[in-house]
Coordinates of C-alpha atoms and ligand atoms in Angstrom, one line a residue:
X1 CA 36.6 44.5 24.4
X2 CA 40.0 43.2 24.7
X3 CA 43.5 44.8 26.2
X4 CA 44.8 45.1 22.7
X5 CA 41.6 47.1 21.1
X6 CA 41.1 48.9 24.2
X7 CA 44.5 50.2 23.8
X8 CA 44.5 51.1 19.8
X9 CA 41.4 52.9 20.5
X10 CA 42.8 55.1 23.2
X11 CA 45.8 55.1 21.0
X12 CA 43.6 56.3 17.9
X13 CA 42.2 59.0 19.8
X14 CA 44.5 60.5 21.2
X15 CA 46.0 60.9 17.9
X16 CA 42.8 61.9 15.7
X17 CA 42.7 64.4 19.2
X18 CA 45.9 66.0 18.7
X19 CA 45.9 65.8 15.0
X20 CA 42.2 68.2 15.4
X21 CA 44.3 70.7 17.7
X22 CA 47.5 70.6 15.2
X23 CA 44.8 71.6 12.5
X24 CA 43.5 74.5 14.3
X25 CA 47.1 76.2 14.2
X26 CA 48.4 77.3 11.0
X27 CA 51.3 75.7 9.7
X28 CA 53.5 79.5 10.0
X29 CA 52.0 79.7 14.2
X30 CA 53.0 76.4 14.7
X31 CA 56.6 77.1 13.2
X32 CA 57.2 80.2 14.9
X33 CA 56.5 79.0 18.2
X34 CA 59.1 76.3 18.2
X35 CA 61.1 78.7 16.6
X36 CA 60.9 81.3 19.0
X37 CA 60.2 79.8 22.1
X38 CA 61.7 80.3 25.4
X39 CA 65.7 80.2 25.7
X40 CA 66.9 76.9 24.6
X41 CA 68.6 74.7 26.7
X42 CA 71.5 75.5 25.6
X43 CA 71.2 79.1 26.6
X44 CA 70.7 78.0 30.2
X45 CA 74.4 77.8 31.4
X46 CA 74.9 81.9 29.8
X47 CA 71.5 83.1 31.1
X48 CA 73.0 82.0 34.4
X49 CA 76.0 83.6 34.3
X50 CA 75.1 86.8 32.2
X51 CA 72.6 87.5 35.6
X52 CA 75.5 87.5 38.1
X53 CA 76.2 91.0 36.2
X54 CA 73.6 93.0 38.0
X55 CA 72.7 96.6 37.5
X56 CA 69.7 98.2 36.2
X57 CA 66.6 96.2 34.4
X58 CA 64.2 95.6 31.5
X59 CA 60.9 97.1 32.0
X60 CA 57.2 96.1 30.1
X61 CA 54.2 97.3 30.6
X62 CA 51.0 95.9 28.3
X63 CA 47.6 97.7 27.2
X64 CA 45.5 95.5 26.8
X65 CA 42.8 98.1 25.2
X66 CA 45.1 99.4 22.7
X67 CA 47.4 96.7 22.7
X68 CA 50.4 98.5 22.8
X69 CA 53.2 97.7 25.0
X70 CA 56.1 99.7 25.9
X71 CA 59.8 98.0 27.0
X72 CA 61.9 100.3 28.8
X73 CA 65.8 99.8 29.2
X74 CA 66.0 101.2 32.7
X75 CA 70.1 101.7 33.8
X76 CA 69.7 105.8 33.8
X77 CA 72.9 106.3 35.4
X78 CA 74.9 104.9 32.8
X79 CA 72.5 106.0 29.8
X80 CA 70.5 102.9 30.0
X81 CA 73.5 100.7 28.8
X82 CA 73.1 96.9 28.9
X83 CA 74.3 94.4 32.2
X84 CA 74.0 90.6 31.9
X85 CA 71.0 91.5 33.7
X86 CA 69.6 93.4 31.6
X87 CA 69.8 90.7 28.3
X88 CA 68.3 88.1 31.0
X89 CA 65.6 90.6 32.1
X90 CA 64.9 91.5 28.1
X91 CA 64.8 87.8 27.3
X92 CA 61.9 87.0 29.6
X93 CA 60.3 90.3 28.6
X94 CA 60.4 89.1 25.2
X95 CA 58.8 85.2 26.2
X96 CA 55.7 87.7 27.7
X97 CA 55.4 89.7 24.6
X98 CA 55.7 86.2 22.5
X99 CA 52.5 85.1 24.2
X100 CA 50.7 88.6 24.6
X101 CA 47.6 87.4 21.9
X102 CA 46.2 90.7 21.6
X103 CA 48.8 92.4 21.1
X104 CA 49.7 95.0 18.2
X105 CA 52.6 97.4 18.6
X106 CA 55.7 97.6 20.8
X107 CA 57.6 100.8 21.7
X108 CA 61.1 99.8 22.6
X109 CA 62.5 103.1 24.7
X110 CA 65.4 104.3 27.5
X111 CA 64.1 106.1 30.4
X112 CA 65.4 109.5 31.2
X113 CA 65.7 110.8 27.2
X114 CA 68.7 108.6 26.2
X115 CA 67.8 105.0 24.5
X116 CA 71.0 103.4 25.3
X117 CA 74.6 103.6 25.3
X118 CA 75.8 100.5 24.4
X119 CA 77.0 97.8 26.6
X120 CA 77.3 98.5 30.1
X121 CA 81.5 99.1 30.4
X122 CA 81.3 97.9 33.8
X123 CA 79.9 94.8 32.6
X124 CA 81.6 94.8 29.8
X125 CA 85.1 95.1 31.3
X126 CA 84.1 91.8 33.8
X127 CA 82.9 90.1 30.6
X128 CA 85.7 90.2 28.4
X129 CA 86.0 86.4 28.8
X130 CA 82.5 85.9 27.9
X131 CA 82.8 88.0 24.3
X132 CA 81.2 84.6 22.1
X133 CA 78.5 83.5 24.9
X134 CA 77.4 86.9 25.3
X135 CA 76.8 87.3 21.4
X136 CA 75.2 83.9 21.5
X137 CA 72.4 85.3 23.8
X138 CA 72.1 88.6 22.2
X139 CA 71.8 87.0 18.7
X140 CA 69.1 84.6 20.2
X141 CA 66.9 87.4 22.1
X142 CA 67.4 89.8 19.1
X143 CA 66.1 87.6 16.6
X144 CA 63.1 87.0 19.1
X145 CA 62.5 90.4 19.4
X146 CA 62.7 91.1 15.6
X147 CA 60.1 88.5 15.0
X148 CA 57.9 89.3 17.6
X149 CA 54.2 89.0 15.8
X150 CA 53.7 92.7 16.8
X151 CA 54.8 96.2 15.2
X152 CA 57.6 97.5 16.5
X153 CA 59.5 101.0 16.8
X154 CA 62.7 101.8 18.7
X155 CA 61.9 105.2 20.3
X156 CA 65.6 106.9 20.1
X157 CA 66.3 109.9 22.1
X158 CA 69.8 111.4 23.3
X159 CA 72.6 108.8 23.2
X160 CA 72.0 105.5 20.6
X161 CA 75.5 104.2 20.7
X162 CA 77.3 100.7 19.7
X163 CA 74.9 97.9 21.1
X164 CA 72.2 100.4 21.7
X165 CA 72.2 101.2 17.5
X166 CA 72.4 97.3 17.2
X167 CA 69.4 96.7 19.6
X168 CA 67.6 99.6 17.2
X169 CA 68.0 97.6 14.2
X170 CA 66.2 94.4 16.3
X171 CA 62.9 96.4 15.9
X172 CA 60.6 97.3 12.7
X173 CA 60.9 100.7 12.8
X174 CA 63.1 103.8 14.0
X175 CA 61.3 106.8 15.0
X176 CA 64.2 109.7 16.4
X177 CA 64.2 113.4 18.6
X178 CA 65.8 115.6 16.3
X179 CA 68.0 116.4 18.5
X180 CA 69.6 112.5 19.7
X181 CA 72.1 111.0 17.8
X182 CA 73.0 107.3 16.8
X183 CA 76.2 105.9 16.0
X184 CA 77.7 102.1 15.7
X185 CA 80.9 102.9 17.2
X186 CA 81.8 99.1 17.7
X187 CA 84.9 99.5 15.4
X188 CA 85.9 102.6 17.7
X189 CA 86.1 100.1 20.7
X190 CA 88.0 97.7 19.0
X191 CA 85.0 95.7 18.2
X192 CA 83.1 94.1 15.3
X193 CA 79.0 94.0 16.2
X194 CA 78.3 91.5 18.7
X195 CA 74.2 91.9 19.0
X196 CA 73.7 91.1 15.2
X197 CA 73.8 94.4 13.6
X198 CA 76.1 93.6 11.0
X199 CA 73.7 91.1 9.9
X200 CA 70.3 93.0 10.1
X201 CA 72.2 96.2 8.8
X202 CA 72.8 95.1 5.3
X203 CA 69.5 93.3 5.1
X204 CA 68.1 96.9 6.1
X205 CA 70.3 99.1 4.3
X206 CA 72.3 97.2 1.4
X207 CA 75.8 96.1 1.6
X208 CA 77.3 99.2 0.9
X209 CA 75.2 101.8 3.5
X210 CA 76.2 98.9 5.9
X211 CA 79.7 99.0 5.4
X212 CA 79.7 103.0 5.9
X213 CA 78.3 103.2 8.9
X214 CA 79.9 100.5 10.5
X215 CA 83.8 101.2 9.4
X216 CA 83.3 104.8 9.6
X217 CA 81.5 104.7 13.3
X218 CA 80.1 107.9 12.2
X219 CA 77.3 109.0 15.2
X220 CA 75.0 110.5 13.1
X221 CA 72.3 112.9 13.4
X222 CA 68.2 112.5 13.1
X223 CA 68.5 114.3 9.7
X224 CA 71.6 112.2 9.0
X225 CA 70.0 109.0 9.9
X226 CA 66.6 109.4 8.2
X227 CA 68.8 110.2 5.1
X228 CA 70.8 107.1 5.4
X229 CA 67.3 104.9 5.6
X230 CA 68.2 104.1 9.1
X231 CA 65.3 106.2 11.0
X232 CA 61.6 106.4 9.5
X233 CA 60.7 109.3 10.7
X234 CA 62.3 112.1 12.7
X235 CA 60.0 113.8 15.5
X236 CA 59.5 118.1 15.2
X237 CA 61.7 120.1 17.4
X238 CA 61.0 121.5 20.3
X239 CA 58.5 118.6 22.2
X240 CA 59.7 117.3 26.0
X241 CA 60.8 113.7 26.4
X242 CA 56.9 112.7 27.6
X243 CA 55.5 114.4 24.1
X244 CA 58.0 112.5 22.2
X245 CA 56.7 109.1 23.6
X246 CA 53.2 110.3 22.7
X247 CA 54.3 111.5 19.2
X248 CA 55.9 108.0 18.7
X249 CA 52.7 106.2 19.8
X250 CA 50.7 107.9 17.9
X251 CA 53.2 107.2 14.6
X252 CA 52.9 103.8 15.3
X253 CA 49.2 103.7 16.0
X254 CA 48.0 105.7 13.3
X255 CA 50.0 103.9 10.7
X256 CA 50.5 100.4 11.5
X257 CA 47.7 99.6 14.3
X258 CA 44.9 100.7 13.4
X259 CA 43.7 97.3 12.8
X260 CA 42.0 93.8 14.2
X261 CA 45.0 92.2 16.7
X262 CA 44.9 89.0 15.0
X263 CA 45.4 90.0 11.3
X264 CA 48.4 92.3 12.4
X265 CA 49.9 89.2 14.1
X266 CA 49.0 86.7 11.1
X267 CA 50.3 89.7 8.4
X268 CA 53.7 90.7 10.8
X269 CA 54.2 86.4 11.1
X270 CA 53.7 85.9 7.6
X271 CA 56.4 89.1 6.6
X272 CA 58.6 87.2 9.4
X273 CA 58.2 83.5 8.0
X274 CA 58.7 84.8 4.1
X275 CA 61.9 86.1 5.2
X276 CA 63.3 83.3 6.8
X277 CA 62.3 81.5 3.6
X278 CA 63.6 82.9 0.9
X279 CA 62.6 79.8 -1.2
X280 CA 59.8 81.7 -3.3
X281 CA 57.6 78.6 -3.7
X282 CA 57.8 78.2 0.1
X283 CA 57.0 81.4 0.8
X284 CA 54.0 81.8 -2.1
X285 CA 52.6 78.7 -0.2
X286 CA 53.0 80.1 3.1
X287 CA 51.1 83.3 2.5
X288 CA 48.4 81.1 0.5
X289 CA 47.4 79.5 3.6
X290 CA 47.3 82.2 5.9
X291 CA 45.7 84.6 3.4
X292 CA 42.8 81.4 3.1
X293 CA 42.5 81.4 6.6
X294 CA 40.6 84.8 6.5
X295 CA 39.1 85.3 3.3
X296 CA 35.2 85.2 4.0
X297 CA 35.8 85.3 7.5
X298 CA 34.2 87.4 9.7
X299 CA 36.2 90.6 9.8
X300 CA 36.5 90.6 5.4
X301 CA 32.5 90.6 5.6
X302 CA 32.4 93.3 8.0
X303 CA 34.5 95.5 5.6
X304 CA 32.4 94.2 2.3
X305 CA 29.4 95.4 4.9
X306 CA 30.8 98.8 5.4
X307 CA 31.8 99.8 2.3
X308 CA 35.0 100.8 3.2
X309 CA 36.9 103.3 1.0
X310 CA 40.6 104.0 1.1
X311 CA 40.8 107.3 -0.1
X312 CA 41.0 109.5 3.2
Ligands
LIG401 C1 79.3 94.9 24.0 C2 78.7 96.1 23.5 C3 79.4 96.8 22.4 C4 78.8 96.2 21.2 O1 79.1 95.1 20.8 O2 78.0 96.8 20.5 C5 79.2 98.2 22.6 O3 78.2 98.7 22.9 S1 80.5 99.2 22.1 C6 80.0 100.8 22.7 C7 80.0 101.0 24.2 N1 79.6 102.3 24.6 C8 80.4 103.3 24.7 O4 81.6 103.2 24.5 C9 79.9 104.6 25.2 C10 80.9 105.4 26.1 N2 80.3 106.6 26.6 C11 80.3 107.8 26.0 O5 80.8 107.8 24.8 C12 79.7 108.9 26.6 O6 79.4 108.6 27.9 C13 78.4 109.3 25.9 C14 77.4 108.2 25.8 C15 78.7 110.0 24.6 C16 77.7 110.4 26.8 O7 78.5 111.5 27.0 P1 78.1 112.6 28.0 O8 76.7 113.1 27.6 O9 79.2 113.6 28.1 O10 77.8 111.9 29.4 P2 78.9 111.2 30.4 O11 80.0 110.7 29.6 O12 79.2 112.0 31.5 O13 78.0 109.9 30.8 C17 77.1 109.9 32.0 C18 77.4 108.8 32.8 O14 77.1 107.6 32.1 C19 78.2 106.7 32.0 N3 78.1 105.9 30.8 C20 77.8 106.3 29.6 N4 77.8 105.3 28.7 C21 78.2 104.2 29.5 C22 78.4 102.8 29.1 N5 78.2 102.3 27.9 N6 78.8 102.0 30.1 C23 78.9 102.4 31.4 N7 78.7 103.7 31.8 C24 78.4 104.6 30.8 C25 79.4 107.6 32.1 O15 80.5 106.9 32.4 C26 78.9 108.6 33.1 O16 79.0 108.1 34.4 P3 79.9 108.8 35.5 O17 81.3 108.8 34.9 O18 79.8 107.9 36.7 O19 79.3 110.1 35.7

């Protein structure tokens, strides 16, 4: 065999190779990875200088037998509000969660009974040069976190003010203590939304429940907010901190979890993907092929098998 077919035929499989592997991913896997991959390159100049503002840290921890994991904002002196640290350490916590393939659910929590106060005013006030990068970052971790292919619920308890009510909006779900209270006081600081609340607000809410909150700054209560459409569900008084978490696992659990790891990802991808697309013919194609990908597979026979009923 000659140099020249010797080399088309390394050249053929290679391709016919990686053309097999491209196959095995579904068109809506393969665009959310590149979509939510790493920080760009881009990001790598603020990264570096967001992590000269030290102070407190972003926690996960990851079940793998329920497939729940829990990320704590952990700053308790200062109610959990956000250093440049802190966005770094919730960045990479994010890349972990991104390729976590059992996983289901994700509680996003303060320690010590407050979620989180905003940004950090220390930081903040060492920052104020830094107002576009910073939102930059935010915008680009936020959006990671939102389209996470797992469940998630933002756990609020005592303070949930400015940034901390926009990092709320960054998860699927709101679950609140009756007795903590959220507010986007931006406009009291002087501010407009810099962690993409604005944005995720009226996509939540409507246009005009978006406005309100955010021109009025308004910290509302758990009653308050569950009335707005802001929380889900508001927790029974009276439970400790501790019982709270459990209460909001088992929420999460029982309704949204309950399920095989890989259909949550594909259906929470899918939700994710049809929203980016608004295009209905893109989107009607996009749920096609996942939807292909597991009818008469293994876990749809299993169901046919048991007989299962959906009335209890
Ligand atoms: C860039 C972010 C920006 C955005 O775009 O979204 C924002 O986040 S704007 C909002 C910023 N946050 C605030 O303005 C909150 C300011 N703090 C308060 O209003 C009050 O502290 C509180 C949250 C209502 C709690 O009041 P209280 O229960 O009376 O406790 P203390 O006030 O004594 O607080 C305890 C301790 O914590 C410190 N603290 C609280 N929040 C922050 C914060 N965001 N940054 C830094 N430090 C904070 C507070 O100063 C106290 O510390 P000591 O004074 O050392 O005791």
């Amino acid at each position: 065999m000659n140099a020249f077919k010797r080399f088309f035929l390394t050249m053929a499989t290679i391709t016919s190779k990686f053309i097999r592997e491209a196959q095995k991913l579904p068109p809506l896997k393969m665009f959310l990875r590149a979509f939510s991959s790493a920080p760009q390159m881009e990001l790598l100049p603020i990264r570096k200088e967001l992590g000269k503002f030290e102070g407190g840290s972003v926690d996960l921890e990851m079940d793998e037998q329920t497939g729940i994991a829990v990320m704590t904002l952990n700053n308790p002196r200062r109610l959990n509000s956000m250093t440049g640290k802190m966005m770094v350490d919730m960045s990479d916590r994010i890349t972990q969660l991104e390729q976590w393939k059992k996983g289901k659910g994700l509680i996003l929590m303060g320690i010590g009974g407050n979620f989180c106060s905003g940004g950090d005013l220390t930081f903040v006030r060492k920052a104020l040069h830094y107002g576009a990068e910073m939102a930059t970052y935010q915008h680009h971790t936020l959006t990671r976190l939102l389209n996470l292919p797992l469940i998630s619920v933002a756990l609020l308890q005592g303070h949930t003010l400015g940034g901390g009510a926009e990092l709320s909006t960054a998860c699927d779900f709101r679950v609140m203590s009756p007795t903590a209270k959220v507010g986007f006081v931006q406009i009291k600081m002087g501010l407009t939304t810099g962690w993409g609340a604005t944005t995720r607000l009226v996509h939540l809410l409507g246009r005009q429940k978006a406005l309100g909150l955010l021109c009025s700054a308004k910290v509302l209560s758990a009653e308050e907010a569950k009335s707005e459409g802001l929380v889900d569900s508001v927790m029974m008084y009276g439970l400790s901190q501790e019982d709270e978490f459990t209460e909001c696992k088992k929420w999460l659990v029982s309704n949204y979890c309950r399920h095989d790891s890989d259909l949550i990802q594909a259906t929470k991808s899918s939700v994710v993907y049809s929203d980016l697309n608004r295009d209905l013919d893109t989107s009607l194609r996009n749920e096609r092929e996942v939807f292909a990908q597991y009818w008469g597979g293994p876990a749809q026979k299993a169901a046919l098998e048991a007989n299962v009923k959906h009335n209890k």
